[in-house]
Amino acid sequence: MAELDKEAKLLLLSEKKFGVRVKTFLRNHGWHVQSNSWIGVGNQYMKGFPDLVCVRQKVLFIELKTVKGKLKPAQQEWANWIQQAGAEWELLRPQHWEEFKKRADII
C-alpha cells in the first residue's frame, strides 16, 4: 500500500518538483547536470531547448513533462536536431521514472 501511495504521489508532481528529483538522482549517480534556466526568459532562439543537459560518459538531453504534458513544436524541433546530431534526447515523465533510474547507470 505504501508503494502505491509513493507512486501515486510521484504521478502528481509538478514538472518543477519532478525536475528537482531527477537532477538530484542524476547528480548522486555521477552525472553533471545543468538546467535550462541559464537560457534566460524571452530568448526566442532557444525556445523549446530541453530542460536538462546531463553529462557523464556521454551527453543526454532531457525534456521533462508531467503525466499529461505535451511537447510543444519547438521542443520537438530541438529533439529532432539533437538526435540528428547523434546525441541522446529523452522525454521523461513521472510514470517512466523507475525505468529511467535503472537505465541511468548504464546510459
Tab-separated table of N, CA and C in Angstrom:
chain	number	residue	atom	x	y	z
A	1	MET	N	0.821	-1.196	0.000
A	1	MET	CA	0.000	0.000	0.000
A	1	MET	C	0.863	1.258	0.000
A	2	ALA	N	1.940	1.238	0.809
A	2	ALA	CA	2.836	2.399	0.866
A	2	ALA	C	3.504	2.637	-0.484
A	3	GLU	N	3.846	1.553	-1.193
A	3	GLU	CA	4.451	1.684	-2.526
A	3	GLU	C	3.490	2.355	-3.490
A	4	LEU	N	2.232	1.984	-3.407
A	4	LEU	CA	1.217	2.568	-4.271
A	4	LEU	C	1.053	4.054	-3.971
A	5	ASP	N	1.049	4.417	-2.700
A	5	ASP	CA	0.949	5.823	-2.313
A	5	ASP	C	2.145	6.614	-2.832
A	6	LYS	N	3.327	6.023	-2.738
A	6	LYS	CA	4.551	6.673	-3.216
A	6	LYS	C	4.467	6.914	-4.727
A	7	GLU	N	4.008	5.903	-5.461
A	7	GLU	CA	3.879	6.033	-6.916
A	7	GLU	C	2.803	7.049	-7.282
A	8	ALA	N	1.690	7.035	-6.567
A	8	ALA	CA	0.609	7.986	-6.839
A	8	ALA	C	1.081	9.417	-6.605
A	9	LYS	N	1.843	9.645	-5.547
A	9	LYS	CA	2.368	10.983	-5.257
A	9	LYS	C	3.332	11.430	-6.357
A	10	LEU	N	4.146	10.510	-6.843
A	10	LEU	CA	5.080	10.826	-7.923
A	10	LEU	C	4.331	11.300	-9.164
A	11	LEU	N	3.242	10.647	-9.483
A	11	LEU	CA	2.470	10.996	-10.671
A	11	LEU	C	1.813	12.367	-10.561
A	12	LEU	N	1.654	12.867	-9.355
A	12	LEU	CA	1.019	14.160	-9.135
A	12	LEU	C	2.008	15.319	-9.059
A	13	LEU	N	3.310	15.018	-9.112
A	13	LEU	CA	4.315	16.076	-9.005
A	13	LEU	C	4.223	17.065	-10.162
A	14	SER	N	4.487	18.333	-9.848
A	14	SER	CA	4.610	19.336	-10.907
A	14	SER	C	5.894	19.048	-11.678
A	15	GLU	N	6.009	19.628	-12.855
A	15	GLU	CA	7.224	19.442	-13.649
A	15	GLU	C	8.453	19.954	-12.891
A	16	LYS	N	8.297	21.065	-12.204
A	16	LYS	CA	9.414	21.644	-11.455
A	16	LYS	C	9.878	20.703	-10.336
A	17	LYS	N	8.943	20.178	-9.560
A	17	LYS	CA	9.307	19.269	-8.463
A	17	LYS	C	9.860	17.952	-8.995
A	18	PHE	N	9.306	17.468	-10.094
A	18	PHE	CA	9.836	16.262	-10.721
A	18	PHE	C	11.265	16.518	-11.189
A	19	GLY	N	11.507	17.708	-11.753
A	19	GLY	CA	12.846	18.069	-12.208
A	19	GLY	C	13.864	18.082	-11.082
A	20	VAL	N	13.483	18.557	-9.920
A	20	VAL	CA	14.383	18.549	-8.756
A	20	VAL	C	14.752	17.116	-8.406
A	21	ARG	N	13.773	16.228	-8.431
A	21	ARG	CA	14.023	14.821	-8.127
A	21	ARG	C	14.986	14.206	-9.156
A	22	VAL	N	14.758	14.499	-10.428
A	22	VAL	CA	15.606	13.955	-11.497
A	22	VAL	C	17.041	14.476	-11.355
A	23	LYS	N	17.193	15.793	-11.177
A	23	LYS	CA	18.538	16.382	-11.045
A	23	LYS	C	19.275	15.798	-9.849
A	24	THR	N	18.602	15.681	-8.722
A	24	THR	CA	19.236	15.135	-7.516
A	24	THR	C	19.696	13.704	-7.753
A	25	PHE	N	18.834	12.894	-8.328
A	25	PHE	CA	19.189	11.498	-8.604
A	25	PHE	C	20.407	11.413	-9.526
A	26	LEU	N	20.363	12.152	-10.629
A	26	LEU	CA	21.463	12.078	-11.594
A	26	LEU	C	22.780	12.564	-10.980
A	27	ARG	N	22.741	13.667	-10.251
A	27	ARG	CA	23.968	14.175	-9.614
A	27	ARG	C	24.520	13.158	-8.609
A	28	ASN	N	23.646	12.481	-7.891
A	28	ASN	CA	24.084	11.465	-6.932
A	28	ASN	C	24.645	10.222	-7.610
A	29	HIS	N	24.428	10.102	-8.917
A	29	HIS	CA	24.936	8.959	-9.682
A	29	HIS	C	26.016	9.371	-10.688
A	30	GLY	N	26.694	10.463	-10.396
A	30	GLY	CA	27.870	10.832	-11.172
A	30	GLY	C	27.646	11.677	-12.406
A	31	TRP	N	26.436	12.135	-12.631
A	31	TRP	CA	26.153	12.977	-13.788
A	31	TRP	C	26.372	14.441	-13.436
A	32	HIS	N	26.856	15.214	-14.374
A	32	HIS	CA	26.901	16.672	-14.260
A	32	HIS	C	25.629	17.161	-14.950
A	33	VAL	N	24.826	17.943	-14.236
A	33	VAL	CA	23.505	18.321	-14.729
A	33	VAL	C	23.358	19.835	-14.720
A	34	GLN	N	22.901	20.364	-15.843
A	34	GLN	CA	22.608	21.801	-15.955
A	34	GLN	C	21.173	21.947	-16.425
A	35	SER	N	20.406	22.781	-15.720
A	35	SER	CA	19.042	23.039	-16.172
A	35	SER	C	19.071	24.171	-17.187
A	36	ASN	N	18.004	24.308	-17.941
A	36	ASN	CA	17.980	25.320	-18.994
A	36	ASN	C	17.682	26.712	-18.457
A	37	SER	N	17.693	26.904	-17.147
A	37	SER	CA	17.417	28.225	-16.574
A	37	SER	C	18.467	29.253	-16.991
A	38	TRP	N	19.624	28.813	-17.434
A	38	TRP	CA	20.684	29.728	-17.867
A	38	TRP	C	20.347	30.395	-19.201
A	39	ILE	N	19.352	29.892	-19.900
A	39	ILE	CA	18.986	30.443	-21.204
A	39	ILE	C	18.415	31.847	-21.071
A	40	GLY	N	17.611	32.051	-20.069
A	40	GLY	CA	17.011	33.366	-19.855
A	40	GLY	C	15.625	33.470	-20.466
A	41	VAL	N	14.804	34.219	-19.821
A	41	VAL	CA	13.428	34.406	-20.277
A	41	VAL	C	13.405	35.266	-21.537
A	42	GLY	N	12.587	34.892	-22.473
A	42	GLY	CA	12.405	35.701	-23.675
A	42	GLY	C	13.406	35.435	-24.786
A	43	ASN	N	14.314	34.498	-24.614
A	43	ASN	CA	15.285	34.187	-25.653
A	43	ASN	C	14.595	33.302	-26.693
A	44	GLN	N	14.103	33.889	-27.739
A	44	GLN	CA	13.325	33.164	-28.742
A	44	GLN	C	14.148	32.115	-29.488
A	45	TYR	N	15.438	32.355	-29.662
A	45	TYR	CA	16.266	31.396	-30.379
A	45	TYR	C	16.333	30.065	-29.635
A	46	MET	N	16.337	30.121	-28.317
A	46	MET	CA	16.472	28.914	-27.508
A	46	MET	C	15.120	28.345	-27.075
A	47	LYS	N	14.049	28.897	-27.577
A	47	LYS	CA	12.707	28.414	-27.236
A	47	LYS	C	12.615	26.919	-27.537
A	48	GLY	N	12.153	26.156	-26.563
A	48	GLY	CA	11.999	24.717	-26.761
A	48	GLY	C	13.218	23.893	-26.381
A	49	PHE	N	14.317	24.557	-25.974
A	49	PHE	CA	15.523	23.820	-25.593
A	49	PHE	C	15.200	22.889	-24.419
A	50	PRO	N	15.770	21.682	-24.397
A	50	PRO	CA	15.441	20.719	-23.339
A	50	PRO	C	15.689	21.264	-21.931
A	51	ASP	N	14.949	20.719	-20.980
A	51	ASP	CA	15.031	21.168	-19.593
A	51	ASP	C	16.387	20.891	-18.958
A	52	LEU	N	16.980	19.745	-19.282
A	52	LEU	CA	18.243	19.361	-18.654
A	52	LEU	C	19.276	18.938	-19.687
A	53	VAL	N	20.516	19.326	-19.423
A	53	VAL	CA	21.662	18.826	-20.181
A	53	VAL	C	22.501	18.057	-19.168
A	54	CYS	N	22.707	16.774	-19.436
A	54	CYS	CA	23.369	15.883	-18.488
A	54	CYS	C	24.607	15.277	-19.153
A	55	VAL	N	25.714	15.298	-18.415
A	55	VAL	CA	26.970	14.798	-18.977
A	55	VAL	C	27.604	13.808	-18.011
A	56	ARG	N	27.985	12.684	-18.524
A	56	ARG	CA	28.781	11.703	-17.788
A	56	ARG	C	29.721	11.106	-18.812
A	57	GLN	N	29.453	9.928	-19.307
A	57	GLN	CA	30.281	9.362	-20.369
A	57	GLN	C	29.777	9.797	-21.735
A	58	LYS	N	28.614	10.387	-21.753
A	58	LYS	CA	28.011	10.928	-22.967
A	58	LYS	C	27.160	12.113	-22.563
A	59	VAL	N	26.558	12.752	-23.538
A	59	VAL	CA	25.664	13.875	-23.271
A	59	VAL	C	24.230	13.379	-23.467
A	60	LEU	N	23.390	13.698	-22.506
A	60	LEU	CA	21.988	13.321	-22.554
A	60	LEU	C	21.148	14.573	-22.330
A	61	PHE	N	20.245	14.857	-23.254
A	61	PHE	CA	19.319	15.973	-23.135
A	61	PHE	C	17.981	15.404	-22.672
A	62	ILE	N	17.389	16.022	-21.651
A	62	ILE	CA	16.129	15.525	-21.111
A	62	ILE	C	15.068	16.621	-21.155
A	63	GLU	N	13.932	16.275	-21.718
A	63	GLU	CA	12.758	17.132	-21.665
A	63	GLU	C	11.823	16.533	-20.625
A	64	LEU	N	11.505	17.303	-19.599
A	64	LEU	CA	10.632	16.847	-18.525
A	64	LEU	C	9.189	17.232	-18.829
A	65	LYS	N	8.297	16.316	-18.549
A	65	LYS	CA	6.871	16.587	-18.715
A	65	LYS	C	6.106	15.904	-17.581
A	66	THR	N	4.959	16.474	-17.253
A	66	THR	CA	4.069	15.827	-16.305
A	66	THR	C	3.411	14.642	-17.007
A	67	VAL	N	2.583	13.937	-16.281
A	67	VAL	CA	1.915	12.761	-16.839
A	67	VAL	C	1.194	13.087	-18.145
A	68	LYS	N	0.505	14.222	-18.178
A	68	LYS	CA	-0.286	14.579	-19.360
A	68	LYS	C	0.330	15.714	-20.176
A	69	GLY	N	1.515	16.184	-19.796
A	69	GLY	CA	2.145	17.295	-20.508
A	69	GLY	C	2.444	16.946	-21.958
A	70	LYS	N	2.303	17.925	-22.830
A	70	LYS	CA	2.532	17.700	-24.265
A	70	LYS	C	3.747	18.476	-24.743
A	71	LEU	N	4.465	17.868	-25.672
A	71	LEU	CA	5.594	18.560	-26.297
A	71	LEU	C	5.074	19.682	-27.184
A	72	LYS	N	5.724	20.818	-27.094
A	72	LYS	CA	5.412	21.926	-27.987
A	72	LYS	C	6.215	21.737	-29.271
A	73	PRO	N	5.776	22.336	-30.376
A	73	PRO	CA	6.511	22.175	-31.638
A	73	PRO	C	7.995	22.535	-31.523
A	74	ALA	N	8.329	23.603	-30.808
A	74	ALA	CA	9.742	23.997	-30.665
A	74	ALA	C	10.528	22.945	-29.892
A	75	GLN	N	9.899	22.281	-28.935
A	75	GLN	CA	10.569	21.222	-28.185
A	75	GLN	C	10.825	20.014	-29.073
A	76	GLN	N	9.873	19.697	-29.929
A	76	GLN	CA	10.060	18.591	-30.867
A	76	GLN	C	11.159	18.911	-31.872
A	77	GLU	N	11.225	20.166	-32.305
A	77	GLU	CA	12.309	20.569	-33.220
A	77	GLU	C	13.673	20.344	-32.584
A	78	TRP	N	13.819	20.788	-31.324
A	78	TRP	CA	15.102	20.579	-30.641
A	78	TRP	C	15.408	19.089	-30.501
A	79	ALA	N	14.401	18.289	-30.187
A	79	ALA	CA	14.604	16.843	-30.088
A	79	ALA	C	15.138	16.293	-31.406
A	80	ASN	N	14.544	16.719	-32.503
A	80	ASN	CA	14.984	16.257	-33.825
A	80	ASN	C	16.419	16.680	-34.112
A	81	TRP	N	16.750	17.952	-33.863
A	81	TRP	CA	18.103	18.448	-34.129
A	81	TRP	C	19.138	17.701	-33.288
A	82	ILE	N	18.815	17.484	-32.026
A	82	ILE	CA	19.754	16.799	-31.119
A	82	ILE	C	19.993	15.370	-31.591
A	83	GLN	N	18.928	14.675	-31.925
A	83	GLN	CA	19.074	13.291	-32.367
A	83	GLN	C	19.760	13.199	-33.725
A	84	GLN	N	19.496	14.134	-34.625
A	84	GLN	CA	20.172	14.144	-35.920
A	84	GLN	C	21.663	14.379	-35.763
A	85	ALA	N	22.048	15.086	-34.698
A	85	ALA	CA	23.461	15.346	-34.433
A	85	ALA	C	24.131	14.155	-33.743
A	86	GLY	N	23.355	13.117	-33.435
A	86	GLY	CA	23.921	11.915	-32.840
A	86	GLY	C	23.926	11.905	-31.319
A	87	ALA	N	23.289	12.874	-30.699
A	87	ALA	CA	23.232	12.909	-29.237
A	87	ALA	C	21.953	12.227	-28.755
A	88	GLU	N	21.921	11.959	-27.468
A	88	GLU	CA	20.766	11.315	-26.851
A	88	GLU	C	19.782	12.372	-26.370
A	89	TRP	N	18.511	12.153	-26.649
A	89	TRP	CA	17.428	13.020	-26.172
A	89	TRP	C	16.355	12.117	-25.599
A	90	GLU	N	15.805	12.520	-24.471
A	90	GLU	CA	14.779	11.697	-23.837
A	90	GLU	C	13.642	12.560	-23.301
A	91	LEU	N	12.430	12.095	-23.527
A	91	LEU	CA	11.247	12.682	-22.915
A	91	LEU	C	10.997	11.883	-21.646
A	92	LEU	N	11.062	12.552	-20.496
A	92	LEU	CA	10.938	11.850	-19.225
A	92	LEU	C	9.702	12.331	-18.476
A	93	ARG	N	8.857	11.378	-18.132
A	93	ARG	CA	7.625	11.636	-17.391
A	93	ARG	C	7.660	10.836	-16.082
A	94	PRO	N	6.891	11.271	-15.084
A	94	PRO	CA	6.896	10.550	-13.802
A	94	PRO	C	6.567	9.064	-13.935
A	95	GLN	N	5.692	8.702	-14.837
A	95	GLN	CA	5.325	7.294	-14.972
A	95	GLN	C	6.465	6.434	-15.539
A	96	HIS	N	7.511	7.072	-16.049
A	96	HIS	CA	8.674	6.336	-16.575
A	96	HIS	C	9.877	6.419	-15.637
A	97	TRP	N	9.689	7.023	-14.483
A	97	TRP	CA	10.779	7.312	-13.566
A	97	TRP	C	11.538	6.069	-13.123
A	98	GLU	N	10.849	5.033	-12.677
A	98	GLU	CA	11.538	3.827	-12.177
A	98	GLU	C	12.368	3.168	-13.282
A	99	GLU	N	11.816	3.109	-14.476
A	99	GLU	CA	12.546	2.542	-15.615
A	99	GLU	C	13.782	3.393	-15.933
A	100	PHE	N	13.622	4.710	-15.913
A	100	PHE	CA	14.743	5.603	-16.198
A	100	PHE	C	15.855	5.430	-15.168
A	101	LYS	N	15.507	5.327	-13.888
A	101	LYS	CA	16.526	5.182	-12.846
A	101	LYS	C	17.375	3.941	-13.078
A	102	LYS	N	16.761	2.872	-13.512
A	102	LYS	CA	17.501	1.633	-13.789
A	102	LYS	C	18.475	1.818	-14.938
A	103	ARG	N	18.055	2.581	-15.960
A	103	ARG	CA	18.891	2.807	-17.144
A	103	ARG	C	19.960	3.869	-16.924
A	104	ALA	N	19.734	4.792	-15.999
A	104	ALA	CA	20.627	5.941	-15.823
A	104	ALA	C	22.057	5.537	-15.503
A	105	ASP	N	22.229	4.424	-14.836
A	105	ASP	CA	23.574	3.970	-14.505
A	105	ASP	C	24.299	3.339	-15.687
A	106	ILE	N	23.551	2.948	-16.708
A	106	ILE	CA	24.212	2.298	-17.851
A	106	ILE	C	24.192	3.158	-19.099
A	107	ILE	N	23.497	4.285	-19.059
A	107	ILE	CA	23.451	5.179	-20.227
A	107	ILE	C	24.834	5.753	-20.436
